[in-house]
XYZ file of C-alpha atoms in Angstrom:
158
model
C -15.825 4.159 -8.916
C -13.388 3.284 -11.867
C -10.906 0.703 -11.470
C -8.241 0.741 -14.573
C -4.520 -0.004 -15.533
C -2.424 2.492 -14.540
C 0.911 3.181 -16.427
C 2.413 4.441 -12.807
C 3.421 7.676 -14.908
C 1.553 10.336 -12.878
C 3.057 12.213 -9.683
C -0.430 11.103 -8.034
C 0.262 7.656 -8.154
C 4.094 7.874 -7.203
C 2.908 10.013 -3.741
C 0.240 7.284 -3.026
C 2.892 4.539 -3.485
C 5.393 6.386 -1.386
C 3.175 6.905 1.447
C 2.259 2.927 1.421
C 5.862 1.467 1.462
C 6.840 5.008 4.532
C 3.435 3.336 5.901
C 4.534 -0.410 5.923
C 8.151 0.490 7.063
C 6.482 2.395 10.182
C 4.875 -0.642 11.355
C 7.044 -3.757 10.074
C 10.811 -4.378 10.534
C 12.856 -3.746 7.240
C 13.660 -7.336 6.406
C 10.054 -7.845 6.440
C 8.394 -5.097 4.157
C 8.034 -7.066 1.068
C 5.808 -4.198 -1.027
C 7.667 -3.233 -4.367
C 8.598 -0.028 -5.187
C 7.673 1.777 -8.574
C 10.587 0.684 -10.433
C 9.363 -2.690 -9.717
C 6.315 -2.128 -10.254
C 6.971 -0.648 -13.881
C 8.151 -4.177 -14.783
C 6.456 -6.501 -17.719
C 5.324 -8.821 -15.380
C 3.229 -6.794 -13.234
C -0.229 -5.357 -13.998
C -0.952 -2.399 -11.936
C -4.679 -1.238 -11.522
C -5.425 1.801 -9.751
C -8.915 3.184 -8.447
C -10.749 6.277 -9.018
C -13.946 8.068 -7.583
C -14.218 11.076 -9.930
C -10.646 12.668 -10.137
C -9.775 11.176 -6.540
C -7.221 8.092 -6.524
C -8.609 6.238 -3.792
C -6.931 2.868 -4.000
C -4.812 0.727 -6.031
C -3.442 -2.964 -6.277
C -1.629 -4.871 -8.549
C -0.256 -8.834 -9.550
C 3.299 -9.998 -10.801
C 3.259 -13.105 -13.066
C 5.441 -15.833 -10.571
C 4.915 -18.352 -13.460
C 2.373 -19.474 -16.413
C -0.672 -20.022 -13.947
C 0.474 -18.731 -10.557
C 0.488 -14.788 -9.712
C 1.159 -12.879 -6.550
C -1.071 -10.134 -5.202
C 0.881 -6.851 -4.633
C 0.251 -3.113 -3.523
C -2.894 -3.677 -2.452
C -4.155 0.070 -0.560
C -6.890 2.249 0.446
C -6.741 5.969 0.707
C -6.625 6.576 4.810
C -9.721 8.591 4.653
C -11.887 5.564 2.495
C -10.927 2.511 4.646
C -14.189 0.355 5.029
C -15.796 2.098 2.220
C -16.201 -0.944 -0.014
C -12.908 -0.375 -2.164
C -10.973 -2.662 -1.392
C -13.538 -5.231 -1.743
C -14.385 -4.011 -5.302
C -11.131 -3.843 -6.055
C -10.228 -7.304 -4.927
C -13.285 -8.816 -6.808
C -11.932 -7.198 -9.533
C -8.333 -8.098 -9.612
C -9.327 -11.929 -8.799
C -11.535 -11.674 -11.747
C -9.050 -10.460 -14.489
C -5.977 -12.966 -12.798
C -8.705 -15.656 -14.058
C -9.181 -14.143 -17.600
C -5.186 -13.705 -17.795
C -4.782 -17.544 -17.050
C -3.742 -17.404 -13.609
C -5.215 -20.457 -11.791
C -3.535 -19.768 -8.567
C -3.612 -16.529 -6.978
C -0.771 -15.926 -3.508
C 0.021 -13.236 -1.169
C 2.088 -11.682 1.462
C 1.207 -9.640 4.259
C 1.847 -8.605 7.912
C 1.408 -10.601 11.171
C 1.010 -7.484 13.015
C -2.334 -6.574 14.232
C -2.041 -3.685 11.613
C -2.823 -6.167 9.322
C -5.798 -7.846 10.744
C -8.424 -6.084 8.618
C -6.528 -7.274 5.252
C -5.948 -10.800 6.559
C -9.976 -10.848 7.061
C -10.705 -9.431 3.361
C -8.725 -12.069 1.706
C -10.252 -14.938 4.078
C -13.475 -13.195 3.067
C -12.662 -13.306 -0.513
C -11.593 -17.602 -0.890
C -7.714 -17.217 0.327
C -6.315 -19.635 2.898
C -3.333 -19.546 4.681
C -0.283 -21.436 3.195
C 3.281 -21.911 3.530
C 6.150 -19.156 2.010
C 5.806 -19.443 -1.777
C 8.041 -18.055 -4.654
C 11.415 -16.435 -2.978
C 9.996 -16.049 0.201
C 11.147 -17.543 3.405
C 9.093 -18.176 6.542
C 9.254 -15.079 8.994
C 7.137 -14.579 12.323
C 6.033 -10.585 10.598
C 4.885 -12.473 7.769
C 1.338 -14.599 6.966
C 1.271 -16.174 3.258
C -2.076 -16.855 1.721
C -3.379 -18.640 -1.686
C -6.454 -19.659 -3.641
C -7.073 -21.157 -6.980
C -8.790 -19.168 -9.574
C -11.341 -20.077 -12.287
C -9.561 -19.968 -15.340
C -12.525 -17.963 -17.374
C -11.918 -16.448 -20.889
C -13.400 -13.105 -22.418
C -16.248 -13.694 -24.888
C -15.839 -12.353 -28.303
């Protein structure tokens, strides 16, 4: 498995994204899908990672810089066919890891309410987040939970 930054420049990546936000709009209201879409995610402040077993994309996830040490967690997914196959827990470790190395000391997310959601709610309690109020722009919103955790600011060694 290879997790790497991904310039979001391939047609692979754009038909994995587009079935994740079709996905989330099938099973939360409108006013409640919070996922960004590739323009958005083409932006300086995000950092896009995406994962890869051989030539297969299997999963991706990504932060946006909210401020000098605080980051949100974003596009986190698992190809259908690979859920509870360890990604996603790799790929978390991973993205925690470099927020920490990129000076992030506080690491937030979104996600759904809905049942749906249940397995990622349990991944990020797994992996140090608690629940918190709405940060950033966010408001509070019964399809929404909101989750944090502080990071170890750690630095590469030369």
């Amino acid at each position: 498995m290879k997790i790497a930054v991904d310039d979001l420049s391939g047609p692979e990546i754009e038909r994995f994204l587009d079935a994740h936000l079709r996905q989330l709009r099938s099973v939360s209201p409108p006013e409640s899908v919070h996922a960004l879409d590739l323009d958005a995610l083409r932006r300086p402040e995000v950092t896009f990672w995406s994962v890869r077993e051989g030539d297969a994309l299997v999963g991706c996830g990504a932060i946006k810089r909210l401020d000098a040490g605080h980051a949100e967690l974003k596009s986190m997914r698992t190809d259908a066919a690979r859920k509870r196959s360890g990604i996603a827990s790799r790929l978390l470790g991973h993205i925690i890891a470099e927020a920490g190395r990129m000076g992030f000391t506080r690491l937030s997310l979104e996600t759904g309410s809905e049942e749906f959601f249940l397995p990622a709610r349990r991944l990020y309690l797994k992996f140090g987040f608690d629940y918190c109020e709405p940060f950033a722009d966010y408001r509070p919103d019964p399809n929404s939970v909101f989750m944090t955790r502080a990071l170890a600011h750690t630095q590469e060694e030369s």
